């Protein structure tokens, strides 16, 4: 059976990626083992203390950003956004939860706890969703190590193993590889789906039917002979 490889870049503090998780789940549900999802991270909220004031300074600063996020959330009934988002709680960076997630990803692969593809939610999927919903829905500071540990441990993650993977430098190396690959692939932002060896990129608020059509076409012509007429 042909397998379509999809590289999925996102930032854990991006509301569009939070909303897009339903589309990722739908891809897994519909295509199962015919699609291999490679979860990667890109840096959009690497330094929030600079990004948000500089981007939203003329539009109400944090209050304006808060209003924007709550307006976006109204378009997606499947997500919830706390009324005080970015007001009472302001994570300093998305890099620290990304680092933790790369450690979870590495630990999961070492433990072989879940198959790398298919429709079942892996421990990585569960922790990533716990981080996203922990911030957007519950207004928790997921850039903090203690919050990350609490959320992950509740899902069965071995925190000692995660800490060792981080201290060994493994998680740092894999996170930097994600960031560097995002630059090489000219990833514009979060979320981004990359298919067909980088020839096809779907960025932002892309509907499931568009994602589905791209995958179905690659399953129909997996050799990519029709990728270019030149």
PDB file of C-alpha atoms in Angstrom:
ATOM      1  CA  UNK A   1       0.000   0.000   0.000  1.00  0.00           C
ATOM      2  CA  UNK A   2       1.249   3.485  -0.844  1.00  0.00           C
ATOM      3  CA  UNK A   3       2.007   5.781   2.071  1.00  0.00           C
ATOM      4  CA  UNK A   4       1.838   9.563   1.861  1.00  0.00           C
ATOM      5  CA  UNK A   5       4.336  11.341   4.084  1.00  0.00           C
ATOM      6  CA  UNK A   6       3.050  14.585   5.584  1.00  0.00           C
ATOM      7  CA  UNK A   7       5.317  16.863   7.583  1.00  0.00           C
ATOM      8  CA  UNK A   8       3.260  18.985   9.953  1.00  0.00           C
ATOM      9  CA  UNK A   9       4.825  22.133  11.383  1.00  0.00           C
ATOM     10  CA  UNK A  10       3.154  24.078  14.171  1.00  0.00           C
ATOM     11  CA  UNK A  11       3.763  26.338  17.150  1.00  0.00           C
ATOM     12  CA  UNK A  12       2.099  25.236  20.387  1.00  0.00           C
ATOM     13  CA  UNK A  13       1.007  28.813  21.201  1.00  0.00           C
ATOM     14  CA  UNK A  14      -0.644  29.347  17.793  1.00  0.00           C
ATOM     15  CA  UNK A  15      -4.434  29.414  17.906  1.00  0.00           C
ATOM     16  CA  UNK A  16      -4.700  28.317  14.264  1.00  0.00           C
ATOM     17  CA  UNK A  17      -2.749  25.150  15.116  1.00  0.00           C
ATOM     18  CA  UNK A  18      -5.009  24.663  18.149  1.00  0.00           C
ATOM     19  CA  UNK A  19      -8.055  24.797  15.874  1.00  0.00           C
ATOM     20  CA  UNK A  20      -6.344  22.735  13.173  1.00  0.00           C
ATOM     21  CA  UNK A  21      -5.868  19.740  15.457  1.00  0.00           C
ATOM     22  CA  UNK A  22      -9.367  18.600  14.483  1.00  0.00           C
ATOM     23  CA  UNK A  23      -8.203  18.437  10.848  1.00  0.00           C
ATOM     24  CA  UNK A  24      -5.108  16.470  11.810  1.00  0.00           C
ATOM     25  CA  UNK A  25      -7.332  14.023  13.702  1.00  0.00           C
ATOM     26  CA  UNK A  26      -9.655  13.778  10.686  1.00  0.00           C
ATOM     27  CA  UNK A  27      -6.699  12.944   8.412  1.00  0.00           C
ATOM     28  CA  UNK A  28      -5.640  10.155  10.757  1.00  0.00           C
ATOM     29  CA  UNK A  29      -9.193   8.874  11.038  1.00  0.00           C
ATOM     30  CA  UNK A  30      -9.862   8.837   7.312  1.00  0.00           C
ATOM     31  CA  UNK A  31      -6.535   7.631   5.957  1.00  0.00           C
ATOM     32  CA  UNK A  32      -5.094   5.582   8.824  1.00  0.00           C
ATOM     33  CA  UNK A  33      -1.828   3.876   7.888  1.00  0.00           C
ATOM     34  CA  UNK A  34      -1.947   5.337   4.369  1.00  0.00           C
ATOM     35  CA  UNK A  35      -0.654   8.605   5.812  1.00  0.00           C
ATOM     36  CA  UNK A  36       2.461   9.039   7.922  1.00  0.00           C
ATOM     37  CA  UNK A  37       2.387  12.277   9.940  1.00  0.00           C
ATOM     38  CA  UNK A  38       5.734  13.691  10.993  1.00  0.00           C
ATOM     39  CA  UNK A  39       5.141  16.246  13.762  1.00  0.00           C
ATOM     40  CA  UNK A  40       7.625  19.121  13.713  1.00  0.00           C
ATOM     41  CA  UNK A  41       7.759  22.527  15.375  1.00  0.00           C
ATOM     42  CA  UNK A  42       8.377  25.995  14.005  1.00  0.00           C
ATOM     43  CA  UNK A  43       9.087  29.137  16.002  1.00  0.00           C
ATOM     44  CA  UNK A  44       6.345  31.764  15.828  1.00  0.00           C
ATOM     45  CA  UNK A  45       6.124  32.667  19.520  1.00  0.00           C
ATOM     46  CA  UNK A  46       9.785  32.198  20.390  1.00  0.00           C
ATOM     47  CA  UNK A  47       9.937  35.513  22.272  1.00  0.00           C
ATOM     48  CA  UNK A  48       6.413  36.580  23.159  1.00  0.00           C
ATOM     49  CA  UNK A  49       7.495  39.662  25.129  1.00  0.00           C
ATOM     50  CA  UNK A  50       8.789  41.139  21.866  1.00  0.00           C
ATOM     51  CA  UNK A  51       6.405  39.590  19.355  1.00  0.00           C
ATOM     52  CA  UNK A  52       3.030  40.543  20.788  1.00  0.00           C
ATOM     53  CA  UNK A  53       3.765  44.186  21.733  1.00  0.00           C
ATOM     54  CA  UNK A  54       5.540  44.803  18.426  1.00  0.00           C
ATOM     55  CA  UNK A  55       2.760  43.204  16.363  1.00  0.00           C
ATOM     56  CA  UNK A  56      -0.211  44.486  18.360  1.00  0.00           C
ATOM     57  CA  UNK A  57       1.093  47.805  19.671  1.00  0.00           C
ATOM     58  CA  UNK A  58      -1.213  49.849  17.429  1.00  0.00           C
ATOM     59  CA  UNK A  59      -4.137  47.455  17.904  1.00  0.00           C
ATOM     60  CA  UNK A  60      -4.572  47.371  21.645  1.00  0.00           C
ATOM     61  CA  UNK A  61      -1.450  45.436  22.639  1.00  0.00           C
ATOM     62  CA  UNK A  62      -2.282  42.381  24.791  1.00  0.00           C
ATOM     63  CA  UNK A  63      -5.928  43.424  25.140  1.00  0.00           C
ATOM     64  CA  UNK A  64      -6.262  43.647  21.381  1.00  0.00           C
ATOM     65  CA  UNK A  65      -4.607  40.267  20.922  1.00  0.00           C
ATOM     66  CA  UNK A  66      -6.933  38.797  23.546  1.00  0.00           C
ATOM     67  CA  UNK A  67      -9.987  40.129  21.700  1.00  0.00           C
ATOM     68  CA  UNK A  68      -8.650  38.785  18.402  1.00  0.00           C
ATOM     69  CA  UNK A  69      -8.154  35.277  19.778  1.00  0.00           C
ATOM     70  CA  UNK A  70     -11.606  35.158  21.332  1.00  0.00           C
ATOM     71  CA  UNK A  71     -13.091  36.296  18.014  1.00  0.00           C
ATOM     72  CA  UNK A  72     -11.180  33.584  16.150  1.00  0.00           C
ATOM     73  CA  UNK A  73     -12.369  30.954  18.634  1.00  0.00           C
ATOM     74  CA  UNK A  74     -16.009  31.811  17.910  1.00  0.00           C
ATOM     75  CA  UNK A  75     -15.500  30.466  14.374  1.00  0.00           C
ATOM     76  CA  UNK A  76     -14.493  27.040  15.695  1.00  0.00           C
ATOM     77  CA  UNK A  77     -17.072  25.432  18.023  1.00  0.00           C
ATOM     78  CA  UNK A  78     -14.701  22.554  18.828  1.00  0.00           C
ATOM     79  CA  UNK A  79     -12.196  24.748  20.697  1.00  0.00           C
ATOM     80  CA  UNK A  80     -12.456  26.882  23.818  1.00  0.00           C
ATOM     81  CA  UNK A  81     -10.456  30.018  24.636  1.00  0.00           C
ATOM     82  CA  UNK A  82     -10.246  31.463  28.135  1.00  0.00           C
ATOM     83  CA  UNK A  83     -11.563  34.991  28.493  1.00  0.00           C
ATOM     84  CA  UNK A  84      -8.271  36.135  30.097  1.00  0.00           C
ATOM     85  CA  UNK A  85      -5.963  34.622  27.460  1.00  0.00           C
ATOM     86  CA  UNK A  86      -2.676  36.563  27.317  1.00  0.00           C
ATOM     87  CA  UNK A  87      -3.909  38.923  30.040  1.00  0.00           C
ATOM     88  CA  UNK A  88      -3.436  37.053  33.299  1.00  0.00           C
ATOM     89  CA  UNK A  89      -1.062  34.425  31.913  1.00  0.00           C
ATOM     90  CA  UNK A  90       1.726  35.238  29.441  1.00  0.00           C
ATOM     91  CA  UNK A  91       4.019  32.355  28.500  1.00  0.00           C
ATOM     92  CA  UNK A  92       7.458  33.762  27.723  1.00  0.00           C
ATOM     93  CA  UNK A  93       8.166  31.378  24.878  1.00  0.00           C
ATOM     94  CA  UNK A  94       6.882  28.408  22.906  1.00  0.00           C
ATOM     95  CA  UNK A  95      10.434  27.007  22.768  1.00  0.00           C
ATOM     96  CA  UNK A  96      10.289  25.407  26.222  1.00  0.00           C
ATOM     97  CA  UNK A  97       7.082  23.404  25.581  1.00  0.00           C
ATOM     98  CA  UNK A  98       8.484  22.517  22.147  1.00  0.00           C
ATOM     99  CA  UNK A  99      11.628  21.199  23.844  1.00  0.00           C
ATOM    100  CA  UNK A 100       9.559  19.137  26.260  1.00  0.00           C
ATOM    101  CA  UNK A 101       7.484  17.760  23.384  1.00  0.00           C
ATOM    102  CA  UNK A 102      10.594  16.745  21.422  1.00  0.00           C
ATOM    103  CA  UNK A 103      11.700  14.818  24.514  1.00  0.00           C
ATOM    104  CA  UNK A 104       8.274  13.151  24.695  1.00  0.00           C
ATOM    105  CA  UNK A 105       8.476  12.328  20.994  1.00  0.00           C
ATOM    106  CA  UNK A 106      11.932  10.769  21.407  1.00  0.00           C
ATOM    107  CA  UNK A 107      10.885   8.858  24.533  1.00  0.00           C
ATOM    108  CA  UNK A 108       7.779   7.525  22.794  1.00  0.00           C
ATOM    109  CA  UNK A 109       9.804   6.270  19.831  1.00  0.00           C
ATOM    110  CA  UNK A 110      12.313   4.607  22.147  1.00  0.00           C
ATOM    111  CA  UNK A 111       9.552   2.929  24.143  1.00  0.00           C
ATOM    112  CA  UNK A 112       7.591   2.032  20.987  1.00  0.00           C
ATOM    113  CA  UNK A 113       4.453   2.831  22.963  1.00  0.00           C
ATOM    114  CA  UNK A 114       2.384   3.590  19.886  1.00  0.00           C
ATOM    115  CA  UNK A 115       2.675   2.939  16.133  1.00  0.00           C
ATOM    116  CA  UNK A 116       4.014   5.958  14.242  1.00  0.00           C
ATOM    117  CA  UNK A 117       0.933   6.128  12.037  1.00  0.00           C
ATOM    118  CA  UNK A 118      -2.713   5.193  12.142  1.00  0.00           C
ATOM    119  CA  UNK A 119      -5.727   6.773  13.777  1.00  0.00           C
ATOM    120  CA  UNK A 120      -4.902   6.014  17.426  1.00  0.00           C
ATOM    121  CA  UNK A 121      -3.840   8.985  19.541  1.00  0.00           C
ATOM    122  CA  UNK A 122      -0.250   8.468  20.709  1.00  0.00           C
ATOM    123  CA  UNK A 123       1.095   9.726  24.014  1.00  0.00           C
ATOM    124  CA  UNK A 124       2.753  12.529  22.025  1.00  0.00           C
ATOM    125  CA  UNK A 125      -0.637  13.534  20.571  1.00  0.00           C
ATOM    126  CA  UNK A 126      -2.219  13.501  24.008  1.00  0.00           C
ATOM    127  CA  UNK A 127       0.473  15.601  25.665  1.00  0.00           C
ATOM    128  CA  UNK A 128       0.542  18.103  22.815  1.00  0.00           C
ATOM    129  CA  UNK A 129      -3.227  18.537  23.083  1.00  0.00           C
ATOM    130  CA  UNK A 130      -2.954  18.843  26.870  1.00  0.00           C
ATOM    131  CA  UNK A 131      -0.432  21.652  26.419  1.00  0.00           C
ATOM    132  CA  UNK A 132      -2.557  23.484  23.847  1.00  0.00           C
ATOM    133  CA  UNK A 133      -5.812  23.156  25.729  1.00  0.00           C
ATOM    134  CA  UNK A 134      -4.003  23.868  28.992  1.00  0.00           C
ATOM    135  CA  UNK A 135      -3.014  27.259  27.645  1.00  0.00           C
ATOM    136  CA  UNK A 136      -5.915  28.299  25.444  1.00  0.00           C
ATOM    137  CA  UNK A 137      -8.776  26.777  27.430  1.00  0.00           C
ATOM    138  CA  UNK A 138      -7.417  26.878  30.984  1.00  0.00           C
ATOM    139  CA  UNK A 139      -5.044  29.851  30.732  1.00  0.00           C
ATOM    140  CA  UNK A 140      -2.076  27.980  32.214  1.00  0.00           C
ATOM    141  CA  UNK A 141       1.527  28.990  31.593  1.00  0.00           C
ATOM    142  CA  UNK A 142       2.771  26.049  29.560  1.00  0.00           C
ATOM    143  CA  UNK A 143       6.207  27.624  29.179  1.00  0.00           C
ATOM    144  CA  UNK A 144       6.866  26.617  32.813  1.00  0.00           C
ATOM    145  CA  UNK A 145       8.584  23.315  33.560  1.00  0.00           C
ATOM    146  CA  UNK A 146       6.322  22.528  36.544  1.00  0.00           C
ATOM    147  CA  UNK A 147       3.170  22.968  34.446  1.00  0.00           C
ATOM    148  CA  UNK A 148       4.609  20.843  31.638  1.00  0.00           C
ATOM    149  CA  UNK A 149       5.487  18.055  34.078  1.00  0.00           C
ATOM    150  CA  UNK A 150       2.083  18.142  35.748  1.00  0.00           C
ATOM    151  CA  UNK A 151       0.181  17.888  32.459  1.00  0.00           C
ATOM    152  CA  UNK A 152       2.435  15.194  31.004  1.00  0.00           C
ATOM    153  CA  UNK A 153       2.710  13.054  34.124  1.00  0.00           C
ATOM    154  CA  UNK A 154      -1.082  12.880  34.349  1.00  0.00           C
ATOM    155  CA  UNK A 155      -0.992  11.138  30.956  1.00  0.00           C
ATOM    156  CA  UNK A 156       1.596   8.561  32.006  1.00  0.00           C
ATOM    157  CA  UNK A 157       4.800  10.228  30.832  1.00  0.00           C
ATOM    158  CA  UNK A 158       7.986   9.250  32.663  1.00  0.00           C
ATOM    159  CA  UNK A 159       9.235  12.678  33.771  1.00  0.00           C
ATOM    160  CA  UNK A 160      12.649  11.336  34.849  1.00  0.00           C
ATOM    161  CA  UNK A 161      13.171   9.949  31.347  1.00  0.00           C
ATOM    162  CA  UNK A 162      12.081  13.246  29.781  1.00  0.00           C
ATOM    163  CA  UNK A 163      14.474  15.192  31.992  1.00  0.00           C
ATOM    164  CA  UNK A 164      17.334  12.867  31.030  1.00  0.00           C
ATOM    165  CA  UNK A 165      16.612  13.275  27.306  1.00  0.00           C
ATOM    166  CA  UNK A 166      16.699  17.048  27.747  1.00  0.00           C
ATOM    167  CA  UNK A 167      19.868  17.013  29.883  1.00  0.00           C
ATOM    168  CA  UNK A 168      21.604  14.772  27.347  1.00  0.00           C
ATOM    169  CA  UNK A 169      21.019  17.398  24.667  1.00  0.00           C
ATOM    170  CA  UNK A 170      18.942  15.051  22.509  1.00  0.00           C
ATOM    171  CA  UNK A 171      15.764  17.126  22.705  1.00  0.00           C
ATOM    172  CA  UNK A 172      17.706  20.338  22.020  1.00  0.00           C
ATOM    173  CA  UNK A 173      19.275  18.837  18.897  1.00  0.00           C
ATOM    174  CA  UNK A 174      15.963  17.545  17.569  1.00  0.00           C
ATOM    175  CA  UNK A 175      14.199  20.849  18.240  1.00  0.00           C
ATOM    176  CA  UNK A 176      16.925  22.830  16.469  1.00  0.00           C
ATOM    177  CA  UNK A 177      16.650  20.415  13.544  1.00  0.00           C
ATOM    178  CA  UNK A 178      12.928  21.232  13.372  1.00  0.00           C
ATOM    179  CA  UNK A 179      13.577  24.975  13.388  1.00  0.00           C
ATOM    180  CA  UNK A 180      16.342  24.710  10.790  1.00  0.00           C
ATOM    181  CA  UNK A 181      14.240  22.495   8.522  1.00  0.00           C
ATOM    182  CA  UNK A 182      11.373  24.970   8.798  1.00  0.00           C
ATOM    183  CA  UNK A 183      13.690  27.677   7.488  1.00  0.00           C
ATOM    184  CA  UNK A 184      15.054  25.475   4.693  1.00  0.00           C
ATOM    185  CA  UNK A 185      11.517  24.573   3.591  1.00  0.00           C
ATOM    186  CA  UNK A 186      10.485  28.238   3.752  1.00  0.00           C
ATOM    187  CA  UNK A 187       7.692  27.518   6.223  1.00  0.00           C
ATOM    188  CA  UNK A 188       5.669  30.729   6.442  1.00  0.00           C
ATOM    189  CA  UNK A 189       3.972  30.050   9.744  1.00  0.00           C
ATOM    190  CA  UNK A 190       1.817  27.779  11.864  1.00  0.00           C
ATOM    191  CA  UNK A 191       0.252  25.415  11.029  1.00  0.00           C
ATOM    192  CA  UNK A 192       1.822  24.179   7.792  1.00  0.00           C
ATOM    193  CA  UNK A 193       1.324  20.840   6.029  1.00  0.00           C
ATOM    194  CA  UNK A 194       4.161  19.830   3.702  1.00  0.00           C
ATOM    195  CA  UNK A 195       3.584  17.050   1.162  1.00  0.00           C
ATOM    196  CA  UNK A 196       5.199  15.542  -1.921  1.00  0.00           C
ATOM    197  CA  UNK A 197       8.813  16.157  -0.822  1.00  0.00           C
ATOM    198  CA  UNK A 198       8.162  19.838  -0.275  1.00  0.00           C
ATOM    199  CA  UNK A 199       6.375  20.497  -3.571  1.00  0.00           C
ATOM    200  CA  UNK A 200       3.023  21.081  -1.856  1.00  0.00           C
ATOM    201  CA  UNK A 201       2.591  23.360   1.169  1.00  0.00           C
ATOM    202  CA  UNK A 202      -0.715  24.100   2.833  1.00  0.00           C
ATOM    203  CA  UNK A 203      -0.379  26.958   5.284  1.00  0.00           C
ATOM    204  CA  UNK A 204      -2.755  28.507   7.784  1.00  0.00           C
ATOM    205  CA  UNK A 205      -6.494  28.013   8.081  1.00  0.00           C
ATOM    206  CA  UNK A 206      -6.809  25.360   5.376  1.00  0.00           C
ATOM    207  CA  UNK A 207     -10.031  23.342   5.225  1.00  0.00           C
ATOM    208  CA  UNK A 208      -9.996  19.567   5.610  1.00  0.00           C
ATOM    209  CA  UNK A 209     -11.327  18.984   2.096  1.00  0.00           C
ATOM    210  CA  UNK A 210      -8.292  20.731   0.613  1.00  0.00           C
ATOM    211  CA  UNK A 211      -5.936  18.629   2.714  1.00  0.00           C
ATOM    212  CA  UNK A 212      -7.916  15.510   1.798  1.00  0.00           C
ATOM    213  CA  UNK A 213      -7.782  16.289  -1.932  1.00  0.00           C
ATOM    214  CA  UNK A 214      -3.994  16.738  -1.845  1.00  0.00           C
ATOM    215  CA  UNK A 215      -3.497  13.435  -0.033  1.00  0.00           C
ATOM    216  CA  UNK A 216      -5.872  11.553  -2.309  1.00  0.00           C
ATOM    217  CA  UNK A 217      -4.064  12.827  -5.387  1.00  0.00           C
ATOM    218  CA  UNK A 218      -0.723  11.664  -3.999  1.00  0.00           C
ATOM    219  CA  UNK A 219      -2.211   8.262  -3.195  1.00  0.00           C
ATOM    220  CA  UNK A 220      -3.488   8.083  -6.773  1.00  0.00           C
ATOM    221  CA  UNK A 221      -0.084   8.992  -8.264  1.00  0.00           C
ATOM    222  CA  UNK A 222       2.490   8.110  -5.577  1.00  0.00           C
ATOM    223  CA  UNK A 223       5.498   8.200  -7.931  1.00  0.00           C
ATOM    224  CA  UNK A 224       5.080  11.932  -8.503  1.00  0.00           C
ATOM    225  CA  UNK A 225       5.677  11.661 -12.251  1.00  0.00           C
ATOM    226  CA  UNK A 226       3.042  14.332 -12.864  1.00  0.00           C
ATOM    227  CA  UNK A 227       4.567  16.808 -10.383  1.00  0.00           C
ATOM    228  CA  UNK A 228       6.061  18.880 -13.184  1.00  0.00           C
ATOM    229  CA  UNK A 229       5.444  19.181 -16.922  1.00  0.00           C
ATOM    230  CA  UNK A 230       8.736  20.956 -17.573  1.00  0.00           C
TER     231      UNK A 230
END
